[in-house]
PDB file of C-alpha atoms in Angstrom:
ATOM      1  CA  MET A   1      84.439 102.568  93.654  1.00 41.00           C
ATOM      2  CA  GLU A   2      85.457 103.930  97.099  1.00 45.00           C
ATOM      3  CA  SER A   3      89.135 104.641  97.197  1.00 43.00           C
ATOM      4  CA  ILE A   4      91.511 103.290  99.812  1.00 42.00           C
ATOM      5  CA  ARG A   5      93.719 106.305  99.810  1.00 39.00           C
ATOM      6  CA  ASP A   6      93.953 106.508 103.493  1.00 40.00           C
ATOM      7  CA  TYR A   7      96.428 103.464 103.317  1.00 37.00           C
ATOM      8  CA  GLY A   8      95.435 102.754 106.876  1.00 36.00           C
ATOM      9  CA  GLN A   9      95.456  99.610 108.777  1.00 34.00           C
ATOM     10  CA  TYR A  10      93.722  96.423 107.420  1.00 34.00           C
ATOM     11  CA  LYS A  11      89.994  96.709 108.363  1.00 37.00           C
ATOM     12  CA  GLN A  12      87.878  93.771 108.652  1.00 36.00           C
ATOM     13  CA  GLU A  13      84.852  95.627 107.381  1.00 42.00           C
ATOM     14  CA  ASN A  14      86.502  95.944 104.039  1.00 42.00           C
ATOM     15  CA  TRP A  15      86.097  92.201 103.528  1.00 40.00           C
ATOM     16  CA  LYS A  16      82.739  91.286 102.412  1.00 42.00           C
ATOM     17  CA  MET A  17      83.014  87.570 101.812  1.00 40.00           C
ATOM     18  CA  ASN A  18      80.325  84.998 102.780  1.00 39.00           C
ATOM     19  CA  GLU A  19      79.778  81.338 101.901  1.00 41.00           C
ATOM     20  CA  LYS A  20      77.594  82.389  98.892  1.00 41.00           C
ATOM     21  CA  THR A  21      80.095  84.833  97.251  1.00 42.00           C
ATOM     22  CA  TYR A  22      83.497  83.264  98.398  1.00 45.00           C
ATOM     23  CA  GLY A  23      85.649  82.716  95.374  1.00 50.00           C
ATOM     24  CA  ASN A  24      87.938  79.787  96.012  1.00 48.00           C
ATOM     25  CA  GLU A  25      90.160  78.495  98.729  1.00 48.00           C
ATOM     26  CA  ASN A  26      93.040  80.575  97.610  1.00 46.00           C
ATOM     27  CA  TYR A  27      91.311  83.782  98.772  1.00 50.00           C
ATOM     28  CA  VAL A  28      91.065  83.985 102.441  1.00 48.00           C
ATOM     29  CA  PRO A  29      90.345  86.991 104.846  1.00 40.00           C
ATOM     30  CA  SER A  30      94.116  87.603 105.185  1.00 46.00           C
ATOM     31  CA  MET A  31      94.148  88.107 101.460  1.00 53.00           C
ATOM     32  CA  ARG A  32      97.093  86.058 100.482  1.00 59.00           C
ATOM     33  CA  LEU A  33      96.974  86.622  96.743  1.00 69.00           C
ATOM     34  CA  SER A  34      99.585  84.343  95.333  1.00 77.00           C
ATOM     35  CA  GLY A  35     103.284  83.295  95.769  1.00 74.00           C
ATOM     36  CA  VAL A  36     104.205  85.862  93.190  1.00 77.00           C
ATOM     37  CA  CYS A  37     102.437  88.690  94.975  1.00 73.00           C
ATOM     38  CA  ASP A  38     104.074  87.488  98.169  1.00 74.00           C
ATOM     39  CA  SER A  39     107.491  87.664  96.595  1.00 74.00           C
ATOM     40  CA  LEU A  40     106.803  91.162  95.332  1.00 79.00           C
ATOM     41  CA  GLY A  41     105.238  92.524  98.489  1.00 80.00           C
ATOM     42  CA  VAL A  42     101.848  93.077  97.038  1.00 84.00           C
ATOM     43  CA  THR A  43      99.103  92.781  99.542  1.00 84.00           C
ATOM     44  CA  GLY A  44      95.332  92.874  99.460  1.00 81.00           C
ATOM     45  CA  LYS A  45      93.443  95.855 101.133  1.00 82.00           C
ATOM     46  CA  LYS A  46      89.932  95.491  99.866  1.00 84.00           C
ATOM     47  CA  PHE A  47      87.883  92.547  98.557  1.00 84.00           C
ATOM     48  CA  GLY A  48      84.151  92.138  98.117  1.00 87.00           C
ATOM     49  CA  ASP A  49      81.079  93.116  96.144  1.00 90.00           C
ATOM     50  CA  GLY A  50      82.852  92.925  92.737  1.00 93.00           C
ATOM     51  CA  GLU A  51      85.754  95.092  93.843  1.00 94.00           C
ATOM     52  CA  CYS A  52      89.336  94.484  94.927  1.00 92.00           C
ATOM     53  CA  ALA A  53      92.342  96.744  95.820  1.00 93.00           C
ATOM     54  CA  VAL A  54      95.817  95.675  96.242  1.00 92.00           C
ATOM     55  CA  THR A  55      98.908  97.613  97.377  1.00 93.00           C
ATOM     56  CA  CYS A  56     102.730  97.717  97.189  1.00 94.00           C
ATOM     57  CA  LYS A  57     105.448 100.160  98.261  1.00 95.00           C
ATOM     58  CA  ILE A  58     108.107 100.559  95.615  1.00 96.00           C
ATOM     59  CA  SER A  59     111.538  99.310  96.727  1.00 95.00           C
ATOM     60  CA  GLU A  60     114.937  99.009  94.834  1.00 96.00           C
ATOM     61  CA  ASN A  61     113.965  95.343  94.117  1.00 95.00           C
ATOM     62  CA  HIS A  62     111.096  96.593  92.006  1.00 94.00           C
ATOM     63  CA  LEU A  63     113.173  98.670  89.510  1.00 94.00           C
ATOM     64  CA  ASN A  64     113.995  98.020  86.003  1.00 96.00           C
ATOM     65  CA  ALA A  65     117.256  99.047  84.269  1.00 96.00           C
ATOM     66  CA  GLY A  66     116.038 102.411  83.867  1.00 96.00           C
ATOM     67  CA  GLY A  67     115.685 103.121  87.488  1.00 97.00           C
ATOM     68  CA  VAL A  68     111.716 103.191  87.570  1.00 97.00           C
ATOM     69  CA  ALA A  69     109.288 100.466  88.725  1.00 97.00           C
ATOM     70  CA  HIS A  70     109.113  97.596  86.387  1.00 97.00           C
ATOM     71  CA  GLY A  71     106.032  97.159  84.248  1.00 95.00           C
ATOM     72  CA  GLY A  72     105.652  93.516  85.350  1.00 95.00           C
ATOM     73  CA  LEU A  73     104.924  94.780  88.805  1.00 95.00           C
ATOM     74  CA  HIS A  74     102.178  97.027  87.488  1.00 97.00           C
ATOM     75  CA  SER A  75     100.808  94.192  85.385  1.00 96.00           C
ATOM     76  CA  THR A  76     100.786  91.806  88.472  1.00 93.00           C
ATOM     77  CA  MET A  77      99.112  94.367  90.703  1.00 95.00           C
ATOM     78  CA  LEU A  78      96.350  95.004  88.068  1.00 97.00           C
ATOM     79  CA  ASP A  79      95.779  91.393  87.191  1.00 95.00           C
ATOM     80  CA  SER A  80      95.529  90.642  90.946  1.00 94.00           C
ATOM     81  CA  ALA A  81      93.096  93.509  91.439  1.00 95.00           C
ATOM     82  CA  LEU A  82      90.770  92.844  88.647  1.00 96.00           C
ATOM     83  CA  GLY A  83      90.924  89.097  88.999  1.00 94.00           C
ATOM     84  CA  GLY A  84      90.225  89.530  92.832  1.00 92.00           C
ATOM     85  CA  ALA A  85      87.218  91.716  92.037  1.00 94.00           C
ATOM     86  CA  LEU A  86      85.715  88.773  90.081  1.00 95.00           C
ATOM     87  CA  VAL A  87      86.693  86.184  92.651  1.00 92.00           C
ATOM     88  CA  SER A  88      84.749  88.152  95.253  1.00 91.00           C
ATOM     89  CA  LEU A  89      81.490  87.504  93.030  1.00 92.00           C
ATOM     90  CA  ILE A  90      81.858  84.019  91.822  1.00 92.00           C
ATOM     91  CA  LYS A  91      80.427  80.959  93.623  1.00 90.00           C
ATOM     92  CA  LYS A  92      82.792  78.974  95.723  1.00 86.00           C
ATOM     93  CA  GLU A  93      82.772  76.003  93.262  1.00 89.00           C
ATOM     94  CA  GLU A  94      83.295  78.179  90.229  1.00 92.00           C
ATOM     95  CA  TRP A  95      86.917  79.061  88.825  1.00 91.00           C
ATOM     96  CA  CYS A  96      88.164  81.849  86.747  1.00 94.00           C
ATOM     97  CA  ALA A  97      91.396  82.846  84.896  1.00 94.00           C
ATOM     98  CA  THR A  98      92.624  85.790  83.017  1.00 96.00           C
ATOM     99  CA  ALA A  99      91.847  85.355  79.278  1.00 97.00           C
ATOM    100  CA  GLN A 100      92.974  88.774  78.086  1.00 98.00           C
ATOM    101  CA  LEU A 101      94.481  91.697  79.806  1.00 98.00           C
ATOM    102  CA  ASP A 102      95.211  95.132  78.164  1.00 98.00           C
ATOM    103  CA  ILE A 103      97.404  97.557  80.085  1.00 98.00           C
ATOM    104  CA  SER A 104      98.209 101.118  79.385  1.00 98.00           C
ATOM    105  CA  PHE A 105     101.357 102.408  81.004  1.00 98.00           C
ATOM    106  CA  LEU A 106     100.915 106.205  81.557  1.00 98.00           C
ATOM    107  CA  ASN A 107     103.529 107.356  84.175  1.00 98.00           C
ATOM    108  CA  ALA A 108     106.498 106.060  85.952  1.00 98.00           C
ATOM    109  CA  ALA A 109     106.547 104.993  89.528  1.00 98.00           C
ATOM    110  CA  TYR A 110     109.733 105.410  91.776  1.00 98.00           C
ATOM    111  CA  VAL A 111     111.348 104.031  94.904  1.00 97.00           C
ATOM    112  CA  GLY A 112     109.263 104.978  97.931  1.00 97.00           C
ATOM    113  CA  ASP A 113     105.958 105.340  95.857  1.00 97.00           C
ATOM    114  CA  PHE A 114     102.990 103.568  97.428  1.00 96.00           C
ATOM    115  CA  LEU A 115     100.956 102.092  94.732  1.00 96.00           C
ATOM    116  CA  VAL A 116      97.267 100.983  94.750  1.00 96.00           C
ATOM    117  CA  ALA A 117      95.725  98.938  91.993  1.00 96.00           C
ATOM    118  CA  GLU A 118      91.803  99.037  92.203  1.00 96.00           C
ATOM    119  CA  GLY A 119      89.731  96.690  90.156  1.00 97.00           C
ATOM    120  CA  LYS A 120      86.096  96.254  89.559  1.00 97.00           C
ATOM    121  CA  VAL A 121      83.869  93.902  87.544  1.00 98.00           C
ATOM    122  CA  LEU A 122      81.980  95.757  84.827  1.00 98.00           C
ATOM    123  CA  ARG A 123      79.832  92.836  83.636  1.00 98.00           C
ATOM    124  CA  ARG A 124      79.734  89.096  84.598  1.00 97.00           C
ATOM    125  CA  GLY A 125      78.206  86.578  82.236  1.00 96.00           C
ATOM    126  CA  ARG A 126      77.952  82.822  82.553  1.00 95.00           C
ATOM    127  CA  ASN A 127      81.363  82.035  81.074  1.00 97.00           C
ATOM    128  CA  LEU A 128      82.949  85.619  80.769  1.00 98.00           C
ATOM    129  CA  ALA A 129      83.519  88.624  82.881  1.00 98.00           C
ATOM    130  CA  HIS A 130      84.797  92.061  81.935  1.00 98.00           C
ATOM    131  CA  CYS A 131      86.821  94.042  84.476  1.00 98.00           C
ATOM    132  CA  ASP A 132      88.647  97.267  84.506  1.00 98.00           C
ATOM    133  CA  GLY A 133      90.946  99.074  86.964  1.00 98.00           C
ATOM    134  CA  VAL A 134      93.473 101.722  87.717  1.00 98.00           C
ATOM    135  CA  LEU A 135      96.867 101.808  89.254  1.00 98.00           C
ATOM    136  CA  SER A 136      97.756 105.175  90.986  1.00 97.00           C
ATOM    137  CA  ASN A 137     100.342 106.330  93.509  1.00 97.00           C
ATOM    138  CA  GLN A 138      99.966 107.951  96.904  1.00 95.00           C
ATOM    139  CA  ASP A 139      99.242 111.359  95.366  1.00 96.00           C
ATOM    140  CA  GLY A 140      96.503 109.949  93.128  1.00 96.00           C
ATOM    141  CA  LYS A 141      98.575 110.146  90.000  1.00 98.00           C
ATOM    142  CA  ILE A 142      97.591 107.413  87.537  1.00 98.00           C
ATOM    143  CA  ILE A 143     100.464 105.154  86.676  1.00 98.00           C
ATOM    144  CA  ALA A 144      98.495 102.583  84.633  1.00 98.00           C
ATOM    145  CA  THR A 145      95.021 101.544  83.521  1.00 98.00           C
ATOM    146  CA  ALA A 146      93.812  98.145  82.609  1.00 98.00           C
ATOM    147  CA  LYS A 147      90.794  96.326  81.042  1.00 98.00           C
ATOM    148  CA  GLY A 148      90.479  92.562  80.755  1.00 98.00           C
ATOM    149  CA  THR A 149      88.355  89.609  80.134  1.00 98.00           C
ATOM    150  CA  TRP A 150      88.205  86.401  82.454  1.00 98.00           C
ATOM    151  CA  ALA A 151      87.017  83.044  81.623  1.00 97.00           C
ATOM    152  CA  ILE A 152      84.627  81.361  84.235  1.00 96.00           C
ATOM    153  CA  TRP A 153      84.088  77.708  84.684  1.00 94.00           C
ATOM    154  CA  GLU A 154      81.257  76.056  86.707  1.00 92.00           C
ATOM    155  CA  SER A 155      83.933  73.952  88.512  1.00 88.00           C
ATOM    156  CA  LYS A 156      87.692  73.449  88.543  1.00 85.00           C
ATOM    157  CA  PRO A 157      88.729  72.926  84.871  1.00 84.00           C
ATOM    158  CA  SER A 158      90.299  69.511  84.163  1.00 84.00           C
ATOM    159  CA  SER A 159      93.566  71.177  83.000  1.00 83.00           C
ATOM    160  CA  MET A 160      93.981  72.312  86.496  1.00 77.00           C
ATOM    161  CA  LYS A 161      93.307  69.127  88.298  1.00 72.00           C
TER     162      LYS A 161
END
């Protein structure tokens, strides 16, 4: 996976969506991930061909009681990156959801750190996909890693209608 370590401006060439691979209407070129991501300041930077990257700059609002970035932020970023990687591959009418996500928290992140979560699809089957990813800071230090399984439906599940 090509890294987005340059943290530069949003570049349209990083978005490789078309009508055949476009996930669902919640993923658009501006990469609005979710209300949760919006509230945390997590934004998309790369999306397409089974890969996705999201970023966030750590502020005081992201800290836990111990003064370091909360693990929930790391989890949200990794879930969004891995899930986004799958969404970049599924057909427009298909839907997916996280079925299982394992995260290893390796190092702390601090105020001012710029975090990048990069996810990729390892294998996509008819009803399941396996993804993995890494969360690192501006220096390339690995903060957390993740692997997960996503359920895939041929159309929007009745439980979501």
